[in-house]
Tab-separated table of C-alpha atoms in Angstrom:
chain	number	residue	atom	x	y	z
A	1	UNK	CA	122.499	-107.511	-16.394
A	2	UNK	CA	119.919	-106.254	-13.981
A	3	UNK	CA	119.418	-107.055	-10.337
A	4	UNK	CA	115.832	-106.476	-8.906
A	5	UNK	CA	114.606	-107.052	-5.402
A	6	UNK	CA	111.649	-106.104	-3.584
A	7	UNK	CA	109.352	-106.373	-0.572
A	8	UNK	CA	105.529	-105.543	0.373
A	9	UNK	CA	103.554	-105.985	3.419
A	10	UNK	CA	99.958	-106.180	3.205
A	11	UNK	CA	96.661	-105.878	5.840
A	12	UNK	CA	93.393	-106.796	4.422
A	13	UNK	CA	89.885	-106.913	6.469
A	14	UNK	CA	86.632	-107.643	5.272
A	15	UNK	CA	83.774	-107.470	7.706
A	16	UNK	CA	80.094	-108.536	6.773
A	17	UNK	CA	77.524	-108.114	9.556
A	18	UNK	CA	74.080	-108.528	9.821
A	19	UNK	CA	71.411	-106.176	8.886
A	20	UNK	CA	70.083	-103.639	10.981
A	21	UNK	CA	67.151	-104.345	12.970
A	22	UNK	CA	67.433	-108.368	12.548
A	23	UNK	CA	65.314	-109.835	15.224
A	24	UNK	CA	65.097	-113.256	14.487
A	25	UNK	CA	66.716	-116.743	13.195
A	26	UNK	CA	67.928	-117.146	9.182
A	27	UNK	CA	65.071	-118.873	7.621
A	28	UNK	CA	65.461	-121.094	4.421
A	29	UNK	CA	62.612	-122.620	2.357
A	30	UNK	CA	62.618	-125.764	1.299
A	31	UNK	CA	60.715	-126.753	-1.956
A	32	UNK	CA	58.301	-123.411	-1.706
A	33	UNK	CA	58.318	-123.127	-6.082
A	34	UNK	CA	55.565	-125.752	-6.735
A	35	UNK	CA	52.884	-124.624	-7.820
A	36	UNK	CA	50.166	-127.076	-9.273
A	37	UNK	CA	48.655	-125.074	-11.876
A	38	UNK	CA	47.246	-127.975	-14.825
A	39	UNK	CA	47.705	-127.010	-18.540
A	40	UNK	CA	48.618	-122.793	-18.022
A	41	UNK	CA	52.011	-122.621	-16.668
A	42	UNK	CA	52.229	-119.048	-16.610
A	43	UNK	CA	48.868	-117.748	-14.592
A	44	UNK	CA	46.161	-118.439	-12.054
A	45	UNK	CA	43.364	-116.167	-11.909
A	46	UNK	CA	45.094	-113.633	-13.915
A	47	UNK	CA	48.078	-113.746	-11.102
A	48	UNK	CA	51.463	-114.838	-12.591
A	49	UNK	CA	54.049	-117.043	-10.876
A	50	UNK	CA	56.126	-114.656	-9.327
A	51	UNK	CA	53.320	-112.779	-7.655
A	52	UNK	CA	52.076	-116.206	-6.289
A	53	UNK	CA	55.488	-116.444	-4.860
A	54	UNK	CA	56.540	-113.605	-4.149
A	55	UNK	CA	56.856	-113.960	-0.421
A	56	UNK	CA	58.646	-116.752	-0.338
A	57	UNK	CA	62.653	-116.382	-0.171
A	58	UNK	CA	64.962	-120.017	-1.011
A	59	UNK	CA	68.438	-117.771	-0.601
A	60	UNK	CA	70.951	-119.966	2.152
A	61	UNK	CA	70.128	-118.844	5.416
A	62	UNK	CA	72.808	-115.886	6.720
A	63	UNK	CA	76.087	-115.809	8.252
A	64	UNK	CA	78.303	-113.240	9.549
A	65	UNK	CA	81.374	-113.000	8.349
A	66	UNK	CA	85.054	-111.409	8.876
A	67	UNK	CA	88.248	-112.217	8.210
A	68	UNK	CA	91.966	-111.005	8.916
A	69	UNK	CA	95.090	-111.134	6.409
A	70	UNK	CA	98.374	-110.061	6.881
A	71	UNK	CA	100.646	-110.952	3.937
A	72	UNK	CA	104.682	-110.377	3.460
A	73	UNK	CA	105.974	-110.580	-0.132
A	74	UNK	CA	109.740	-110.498	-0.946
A	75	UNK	CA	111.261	-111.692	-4.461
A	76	UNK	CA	114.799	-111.051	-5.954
A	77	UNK	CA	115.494	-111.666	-9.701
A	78	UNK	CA	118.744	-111.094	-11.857
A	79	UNK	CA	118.136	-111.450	-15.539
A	80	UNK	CA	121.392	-111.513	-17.759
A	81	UNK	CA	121.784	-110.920	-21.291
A	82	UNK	CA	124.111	-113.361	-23.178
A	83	UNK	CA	125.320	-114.129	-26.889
A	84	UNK	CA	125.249	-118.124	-27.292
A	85	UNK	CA	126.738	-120.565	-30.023
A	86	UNK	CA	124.667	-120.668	-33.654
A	87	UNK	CA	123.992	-117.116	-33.031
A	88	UNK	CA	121.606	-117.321	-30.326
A	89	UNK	CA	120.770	-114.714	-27.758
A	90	UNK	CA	119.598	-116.020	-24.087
A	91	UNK	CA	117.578	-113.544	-21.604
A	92	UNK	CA	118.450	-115.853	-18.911
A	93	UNK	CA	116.325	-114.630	-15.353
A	94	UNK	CA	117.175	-116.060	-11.300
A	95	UNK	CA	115.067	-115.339	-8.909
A	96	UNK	CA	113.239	-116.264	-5.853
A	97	UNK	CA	110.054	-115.726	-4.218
A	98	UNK	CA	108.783	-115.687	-0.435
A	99	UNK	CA	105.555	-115.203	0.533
A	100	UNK	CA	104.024	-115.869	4.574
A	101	UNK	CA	100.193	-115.103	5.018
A	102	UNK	CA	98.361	-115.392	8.629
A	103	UNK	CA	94.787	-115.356	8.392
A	104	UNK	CA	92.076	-115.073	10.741
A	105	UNK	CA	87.851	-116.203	10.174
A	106	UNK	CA	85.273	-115.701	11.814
A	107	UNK	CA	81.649	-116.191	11.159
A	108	UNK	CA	78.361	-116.716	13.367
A	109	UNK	CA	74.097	-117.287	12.798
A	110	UNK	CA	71.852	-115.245	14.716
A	111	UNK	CA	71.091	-117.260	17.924
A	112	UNK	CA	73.996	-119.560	16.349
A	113	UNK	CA	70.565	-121.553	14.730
A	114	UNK	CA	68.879	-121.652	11.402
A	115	UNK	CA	65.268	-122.671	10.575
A	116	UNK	CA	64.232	-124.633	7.580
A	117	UNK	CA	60.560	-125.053	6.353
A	118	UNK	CA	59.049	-127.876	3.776
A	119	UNK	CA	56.722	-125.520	1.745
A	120	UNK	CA	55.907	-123.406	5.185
A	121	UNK	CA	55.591	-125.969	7.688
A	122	UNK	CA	58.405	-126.560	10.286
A	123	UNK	CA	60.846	-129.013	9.325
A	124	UNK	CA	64.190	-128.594	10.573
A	125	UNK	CA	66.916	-126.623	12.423
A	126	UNK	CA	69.978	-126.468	11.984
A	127	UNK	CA	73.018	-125.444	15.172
A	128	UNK	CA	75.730	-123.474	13.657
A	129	UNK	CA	79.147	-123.270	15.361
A	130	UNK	CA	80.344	-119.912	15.867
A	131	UNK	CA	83.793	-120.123	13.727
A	132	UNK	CA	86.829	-118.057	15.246
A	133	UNK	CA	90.144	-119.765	13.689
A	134	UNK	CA	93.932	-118.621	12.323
A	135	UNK	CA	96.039	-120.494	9.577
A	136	UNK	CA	99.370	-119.715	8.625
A	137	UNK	CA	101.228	-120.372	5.028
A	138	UNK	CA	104.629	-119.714	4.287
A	139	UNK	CA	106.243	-120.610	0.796
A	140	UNK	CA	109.560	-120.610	-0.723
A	141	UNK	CA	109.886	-120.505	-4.594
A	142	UNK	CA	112.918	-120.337	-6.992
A	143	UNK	CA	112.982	-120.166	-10.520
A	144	UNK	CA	114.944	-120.235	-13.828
A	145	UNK	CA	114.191	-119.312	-16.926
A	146	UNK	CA	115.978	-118.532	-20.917
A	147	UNK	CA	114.603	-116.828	-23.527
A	148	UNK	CA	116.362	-117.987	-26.091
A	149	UNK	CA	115.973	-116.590	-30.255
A	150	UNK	CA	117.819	-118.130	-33.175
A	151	UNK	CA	116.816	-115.978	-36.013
A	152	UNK	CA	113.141	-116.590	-36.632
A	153	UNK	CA	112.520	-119.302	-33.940
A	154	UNK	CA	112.169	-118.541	-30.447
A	155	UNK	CA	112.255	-120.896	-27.719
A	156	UNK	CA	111.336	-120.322	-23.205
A	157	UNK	CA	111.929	-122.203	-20.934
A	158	UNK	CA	111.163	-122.676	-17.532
A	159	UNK	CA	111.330	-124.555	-14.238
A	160	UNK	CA	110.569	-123.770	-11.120
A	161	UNK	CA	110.924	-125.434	-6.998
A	162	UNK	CA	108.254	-124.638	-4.723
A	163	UNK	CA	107.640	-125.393	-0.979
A	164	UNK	CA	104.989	-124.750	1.064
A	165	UNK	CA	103.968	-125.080	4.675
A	166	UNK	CA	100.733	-124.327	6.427
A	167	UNK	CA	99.640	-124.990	10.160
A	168	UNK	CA	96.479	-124.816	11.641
A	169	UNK	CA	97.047	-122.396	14.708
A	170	UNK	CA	95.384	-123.100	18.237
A	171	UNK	CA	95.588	-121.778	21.991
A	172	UNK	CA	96.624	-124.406	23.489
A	173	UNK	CA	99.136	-126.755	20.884
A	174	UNK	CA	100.582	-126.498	17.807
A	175	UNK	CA	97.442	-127.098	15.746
A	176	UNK	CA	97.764	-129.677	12.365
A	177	UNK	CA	100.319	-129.187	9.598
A	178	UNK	CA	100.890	-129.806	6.308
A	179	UNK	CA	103.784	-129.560	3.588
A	180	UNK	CA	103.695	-129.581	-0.151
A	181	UNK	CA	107.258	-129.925	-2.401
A	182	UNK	CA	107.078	-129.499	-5.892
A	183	UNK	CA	108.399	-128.748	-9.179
A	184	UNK	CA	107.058	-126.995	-12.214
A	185	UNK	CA	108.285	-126.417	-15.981
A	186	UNK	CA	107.466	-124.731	-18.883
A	187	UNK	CA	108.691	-125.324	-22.897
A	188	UNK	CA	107.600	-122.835	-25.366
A	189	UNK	CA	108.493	-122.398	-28.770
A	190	UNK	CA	107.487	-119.467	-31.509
A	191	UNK	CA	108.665	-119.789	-35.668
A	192	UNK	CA	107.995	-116.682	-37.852
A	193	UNK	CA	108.305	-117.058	-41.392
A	194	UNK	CA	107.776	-114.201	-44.295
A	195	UNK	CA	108.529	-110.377	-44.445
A	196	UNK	CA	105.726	-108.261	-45.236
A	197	UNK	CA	102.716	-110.572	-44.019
A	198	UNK	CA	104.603	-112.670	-41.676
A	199	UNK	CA	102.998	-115.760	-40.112
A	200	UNK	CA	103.797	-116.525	-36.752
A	201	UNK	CA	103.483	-120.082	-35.215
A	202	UNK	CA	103.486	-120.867	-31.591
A	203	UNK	CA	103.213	-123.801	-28.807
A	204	UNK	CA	103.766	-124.357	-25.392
A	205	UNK	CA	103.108	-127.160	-22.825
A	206	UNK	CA	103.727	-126.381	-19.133
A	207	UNK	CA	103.555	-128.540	-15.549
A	208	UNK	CA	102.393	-125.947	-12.424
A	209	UNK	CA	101.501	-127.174	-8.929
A	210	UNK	CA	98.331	-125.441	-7.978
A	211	UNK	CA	97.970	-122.798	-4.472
A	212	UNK	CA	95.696	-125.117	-2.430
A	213	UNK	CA	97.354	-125.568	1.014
A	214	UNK	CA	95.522	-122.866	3.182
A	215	UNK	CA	91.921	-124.545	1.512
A	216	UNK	CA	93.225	-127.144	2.431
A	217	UNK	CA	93.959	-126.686	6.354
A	218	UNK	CA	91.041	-124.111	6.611
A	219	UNK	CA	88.614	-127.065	5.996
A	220	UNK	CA	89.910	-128.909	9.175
A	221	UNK	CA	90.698	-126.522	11.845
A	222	UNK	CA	88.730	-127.314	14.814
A	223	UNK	CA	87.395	-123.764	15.474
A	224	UNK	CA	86.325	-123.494	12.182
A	225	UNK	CA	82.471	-123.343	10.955
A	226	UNK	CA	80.030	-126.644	10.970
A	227	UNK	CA	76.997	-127.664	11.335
A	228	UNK	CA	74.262	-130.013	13.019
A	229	UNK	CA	71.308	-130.820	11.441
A	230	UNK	CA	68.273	-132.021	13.539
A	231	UNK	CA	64.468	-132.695	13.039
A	232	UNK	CA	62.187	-130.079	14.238
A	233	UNK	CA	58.989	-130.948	16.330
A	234	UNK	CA	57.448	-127.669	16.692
A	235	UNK	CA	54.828	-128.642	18.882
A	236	UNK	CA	53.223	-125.382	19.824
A	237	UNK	CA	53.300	-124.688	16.000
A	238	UNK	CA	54.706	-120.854	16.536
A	239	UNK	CA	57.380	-121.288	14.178
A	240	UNK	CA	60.254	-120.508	16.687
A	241	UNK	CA	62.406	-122.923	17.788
A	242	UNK	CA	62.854	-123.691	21.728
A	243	UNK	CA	65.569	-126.462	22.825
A	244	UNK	CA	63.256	-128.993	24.231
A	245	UNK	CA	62.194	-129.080	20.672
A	246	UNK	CA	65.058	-130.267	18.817
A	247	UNK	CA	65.106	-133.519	17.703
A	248	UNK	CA	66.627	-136.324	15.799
A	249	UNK	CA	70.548	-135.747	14.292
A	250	UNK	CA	69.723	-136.293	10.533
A	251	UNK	CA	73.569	-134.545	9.297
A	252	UNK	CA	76.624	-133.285	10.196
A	253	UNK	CA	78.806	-131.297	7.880
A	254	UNK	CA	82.130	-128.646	8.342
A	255	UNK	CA	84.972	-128.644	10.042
A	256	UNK	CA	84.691	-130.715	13.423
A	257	UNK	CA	83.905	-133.425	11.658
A	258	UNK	CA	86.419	-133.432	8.435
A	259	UNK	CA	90.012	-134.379	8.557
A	260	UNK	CA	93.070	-134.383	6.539
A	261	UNK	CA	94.171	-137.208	4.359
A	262	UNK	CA	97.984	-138.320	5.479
A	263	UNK	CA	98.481	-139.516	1.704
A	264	UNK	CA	96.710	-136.011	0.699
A	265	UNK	CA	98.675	-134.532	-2.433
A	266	UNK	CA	99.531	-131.352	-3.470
A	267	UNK	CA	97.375	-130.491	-6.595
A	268	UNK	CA	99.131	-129.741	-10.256
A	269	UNK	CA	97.701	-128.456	-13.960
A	270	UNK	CA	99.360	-129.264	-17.076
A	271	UNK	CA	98.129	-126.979	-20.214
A	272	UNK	CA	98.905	-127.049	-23.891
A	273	UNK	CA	98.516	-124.278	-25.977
A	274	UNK	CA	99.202	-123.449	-29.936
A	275	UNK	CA	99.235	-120.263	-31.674
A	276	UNK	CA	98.404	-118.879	-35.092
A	277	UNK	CA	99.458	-114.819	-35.871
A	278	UNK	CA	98.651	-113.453	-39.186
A	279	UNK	CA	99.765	-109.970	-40.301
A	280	UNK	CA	97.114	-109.097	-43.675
A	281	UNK	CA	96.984	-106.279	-45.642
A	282	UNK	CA	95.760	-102.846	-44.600
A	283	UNK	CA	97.098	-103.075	-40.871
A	284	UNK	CA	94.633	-106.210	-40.033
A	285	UNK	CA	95.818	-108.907	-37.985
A	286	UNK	CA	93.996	-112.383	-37.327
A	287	UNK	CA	95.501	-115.014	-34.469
A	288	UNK	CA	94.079	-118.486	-33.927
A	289	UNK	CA	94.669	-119.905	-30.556
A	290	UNK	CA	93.787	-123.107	-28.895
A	291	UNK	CA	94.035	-124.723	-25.614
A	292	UNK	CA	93.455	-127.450	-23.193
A	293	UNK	CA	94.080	-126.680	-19.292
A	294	UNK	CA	94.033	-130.191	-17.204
A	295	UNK	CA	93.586	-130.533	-13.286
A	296	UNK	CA	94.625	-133.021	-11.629
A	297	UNK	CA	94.891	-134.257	-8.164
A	298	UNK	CA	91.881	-132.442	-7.540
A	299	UNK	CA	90.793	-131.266	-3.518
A	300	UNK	CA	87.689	-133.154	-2.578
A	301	UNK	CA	85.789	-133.740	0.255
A	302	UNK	CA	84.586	-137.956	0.800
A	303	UNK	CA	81.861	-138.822	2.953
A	304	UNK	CA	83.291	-141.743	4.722
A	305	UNK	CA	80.685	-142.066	7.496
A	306	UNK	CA	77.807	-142.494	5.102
A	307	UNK	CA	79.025	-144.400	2.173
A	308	UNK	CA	77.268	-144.475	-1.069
A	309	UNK	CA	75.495	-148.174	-0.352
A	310	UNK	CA	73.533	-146.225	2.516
A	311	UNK	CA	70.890	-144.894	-0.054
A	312	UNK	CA	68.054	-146.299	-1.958
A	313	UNK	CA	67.271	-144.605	-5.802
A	314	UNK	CA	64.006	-143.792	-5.690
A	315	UNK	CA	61.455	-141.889	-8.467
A	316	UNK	CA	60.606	-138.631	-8.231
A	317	UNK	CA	58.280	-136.236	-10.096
A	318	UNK	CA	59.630	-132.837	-11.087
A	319	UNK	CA	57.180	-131.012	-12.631
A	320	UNK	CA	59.902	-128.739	-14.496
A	321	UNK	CA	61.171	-124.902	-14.299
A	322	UNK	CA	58.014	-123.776	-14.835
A	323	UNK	CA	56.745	-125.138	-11.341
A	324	UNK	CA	53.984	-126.374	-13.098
A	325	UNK	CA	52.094	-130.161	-14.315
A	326	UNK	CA	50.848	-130.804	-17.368
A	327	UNK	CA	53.548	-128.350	-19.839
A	328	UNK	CA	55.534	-130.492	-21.033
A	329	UNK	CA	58.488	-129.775	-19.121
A	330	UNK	CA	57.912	-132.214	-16.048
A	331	UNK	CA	59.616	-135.436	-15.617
A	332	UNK	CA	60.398	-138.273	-13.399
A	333	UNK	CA	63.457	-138.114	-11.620
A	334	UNK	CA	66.103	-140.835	-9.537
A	335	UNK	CA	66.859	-139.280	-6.372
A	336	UNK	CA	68.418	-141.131	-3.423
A	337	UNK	CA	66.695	-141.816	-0.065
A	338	UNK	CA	69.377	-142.715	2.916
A	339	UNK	CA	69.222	-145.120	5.118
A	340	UNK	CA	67.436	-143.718	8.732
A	341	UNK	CA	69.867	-145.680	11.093
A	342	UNK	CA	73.207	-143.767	8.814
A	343	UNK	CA	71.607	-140.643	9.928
A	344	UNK	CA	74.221	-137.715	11.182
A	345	UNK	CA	76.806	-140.281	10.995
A	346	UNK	CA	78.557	-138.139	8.621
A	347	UNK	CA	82.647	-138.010	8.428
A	348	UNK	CA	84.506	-136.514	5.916
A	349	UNK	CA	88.225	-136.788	4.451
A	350	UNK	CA	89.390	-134.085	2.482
A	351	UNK	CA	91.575	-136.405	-0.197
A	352	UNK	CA	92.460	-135.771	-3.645
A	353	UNK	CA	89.897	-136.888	-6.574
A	354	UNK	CA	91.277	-139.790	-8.851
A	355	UNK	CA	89.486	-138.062	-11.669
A	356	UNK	CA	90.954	-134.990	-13.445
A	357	UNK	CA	89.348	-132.193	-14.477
A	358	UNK	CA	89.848	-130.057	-17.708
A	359	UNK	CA	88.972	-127.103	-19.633
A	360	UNK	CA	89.003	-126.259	-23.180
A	361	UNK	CA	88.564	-124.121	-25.887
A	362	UNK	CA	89.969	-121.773	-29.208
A	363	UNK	CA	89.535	-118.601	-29.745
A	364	UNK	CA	89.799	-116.282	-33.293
A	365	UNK	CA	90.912	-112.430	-33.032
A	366	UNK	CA	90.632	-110.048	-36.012
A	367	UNK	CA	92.068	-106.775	-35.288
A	368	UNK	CA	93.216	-103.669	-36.830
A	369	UNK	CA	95.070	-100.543	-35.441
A	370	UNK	CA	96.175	-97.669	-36.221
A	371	UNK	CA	97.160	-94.172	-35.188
A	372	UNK	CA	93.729	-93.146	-33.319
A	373	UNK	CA	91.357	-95.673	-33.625
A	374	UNK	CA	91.819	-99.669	-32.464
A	375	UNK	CA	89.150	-102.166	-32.957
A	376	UNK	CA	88.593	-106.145	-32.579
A	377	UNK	CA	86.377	-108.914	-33.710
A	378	UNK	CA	86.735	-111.645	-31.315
A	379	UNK	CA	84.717	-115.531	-31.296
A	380	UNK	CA	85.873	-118.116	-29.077
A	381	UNK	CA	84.394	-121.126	-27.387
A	382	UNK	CA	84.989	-122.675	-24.554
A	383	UNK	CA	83.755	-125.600	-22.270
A	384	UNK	CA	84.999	-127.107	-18.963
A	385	UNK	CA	84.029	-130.657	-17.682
A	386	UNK	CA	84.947	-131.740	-13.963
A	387	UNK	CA	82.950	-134.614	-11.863
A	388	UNK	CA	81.596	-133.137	-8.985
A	389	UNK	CA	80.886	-134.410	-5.388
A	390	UNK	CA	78.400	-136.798	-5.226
């Protein structure tokens, strides 16, 4: 038998800061790749796309951004040896796991605003809250587990408690929290038969909750980042933005206006696995291996101040990657206009999807080793499918 116990403490920063010599607002460009350039999509006068838009930049307008974490780790396992009935042997393993993690965020604009432009004209601004917040998360885990081989077949198994707890921490109260039970498992099973070339067979099917609390909580503390979105009326056309010219709320999105499901559920993954091992000849070996990962109870942010009935499709043309008409590559598009009186009534609910989410894939290895020299030929394919917000 062995007994095993240990602790760790750990202090992470990361600090990202603006540029040196910034002077001014983050700018973003709306819609600045169009370039109407009939039947030659690559050139205009001998200048190619890029050069023709080469001064415009469409990256998200800056932030910056730092964050705290202090983390304490302590887990204790005994794992025990034992001789069962039918000649089995069991590696049985105990153990528990504690884990509590304090984090602290900030982030800030320049001037706390951002400017957007439609293709170089004024058309927007947008307020940023500075963001200065702390969460906490503490979690208890314990676990069993037996490794159990009867001759050629081996069998694990698993299961596993978990709680969790995370609070939103503020001056002046107690802040929001939430709390997660669960449970997980895990059955395996592995069947070798033959000497010289064996073949090995495998499976395995497992039930995990998913680490999604602090997400969670972060996403609704008060002090935490949002925005306001208003029309822009530059009306001495200088491109820089003075109050008296802000106009019209058109969105509002971030943490002042989000809040926390009370029927939110902890998310959980269920994945299936098999396994083919073949030893061949001349030291080569060649494993088949397939899988399907599922997600379910998925995090997800709902708009429920602007509902999906508050738009109107409506055609668009695209005129394709190439920024250009008359290719081949342009189309006409449904996009969705909203409703002007639902303007910047935006609310959101961070609730759990009621569609699940999944990747998978298989994968072939042929390998051979020996003394100095190891080498692999590998092919797999994969795919993962989730629906995403609207």
């Amino acid at each position: 038998s062995v007994f095993d116990t240990g602790a760790a403490f750990t202090i992470g920063q990361t600090d990202s800061g603006f540029q040196p010599g910034v002077d001014k607002p983050g700018r973003q460009e709306l819609f600045p790749g169009f370039v109407d350039i009939p039947l030659v999509p690559s050139a205009e006068a001998g200048k190619s796309i890029v050069a023709l838009l080469n001064h415009a930049w469409t990256g998200a307008a800056p932030l910056a951004e730092s964050s705290d974490d202090r983390r304490l780790q302590a887990r204790t396992q005994l794992q025990v040896t034992l001789d069962g009935p039918a000649a089995s042997h069991h590696g049985l393993a105990f153990g528990t796991n504690l884990e509590w993690l304090k984090t602290h965020d900030r982030s800030r604009a320049y001037q706390d605003i951002h400017l957007r432009f439609f293709r170089g004209s004024p058309n927007s601004v947008q307020l940023v809250n500075p963001a200065d917040f702390s969460n906490t998360e503490t979690l208890i885990e314990g676990y069993v587990s037996d490794a159990v081989s009867i001759g050629a077949l081996g069998l694990s198994l698993a299961v596993q408690a978990q709680w969790a707890h995370g609070r939103n921490q503020m001056p002046d109260s107690e802040g929001s929290a939430l709390r997660w039970a669960s449970v997980g498992a895990h059955a395996g099973n592995r069947y070798q038969i033959g000497n010289r070339y064996p073949t090995a067979f495998g499976a395995s099917l497992s039930h995990r909750p998913r680490a999604a609390l602090m997400r969670a909580i972060k996403a609704v503390h008060p002090n935490g980042p949002s925005i306001s979105t208003h029309f822009w009326n530059d009306s001495n056309q200088d491109g820089a933005f003075q109050p008296v010219e802000l106009g019209v709320r058109t969105k509002v999105e971030g943490n002042a206006f989000s809040s926390l499901d009370p029927r939110l559920k902890q998310p959980y993954s269920r994945e299936v696995r098999v396994e083919v091992a073949q030893r061949l000849p001349a030291a080569f070996s060649l494993k088949l291996l397939g899988f399907r990962h599922e997600q379910h109870q998925v995090l997800a942010l709902t708009n429920t101040g602007v509902p999906s009935s508050a738009y109107d499709p409506v055609l668009v043309f695209d005129p394709g990657n190439d920024g250009a008409t008359q290719t081949g590559d342009e189309a006409w598009l449904i996009a969705y206009n909203q409703h002007p009186q639902t303007l910047g009534q935006d609310e959101y609910l961070v609730t759990n999807t009621p569609e699940a989410a999944f990747s998978e894939g298989y994968e072939m290895h042929l390998s051979r080793a020996s003394s100095r020299l190891r080498w692999e030929l590998a092919f797999s394919q994969y795919r993962a499918v989730a629906r995403p917000a609207p």
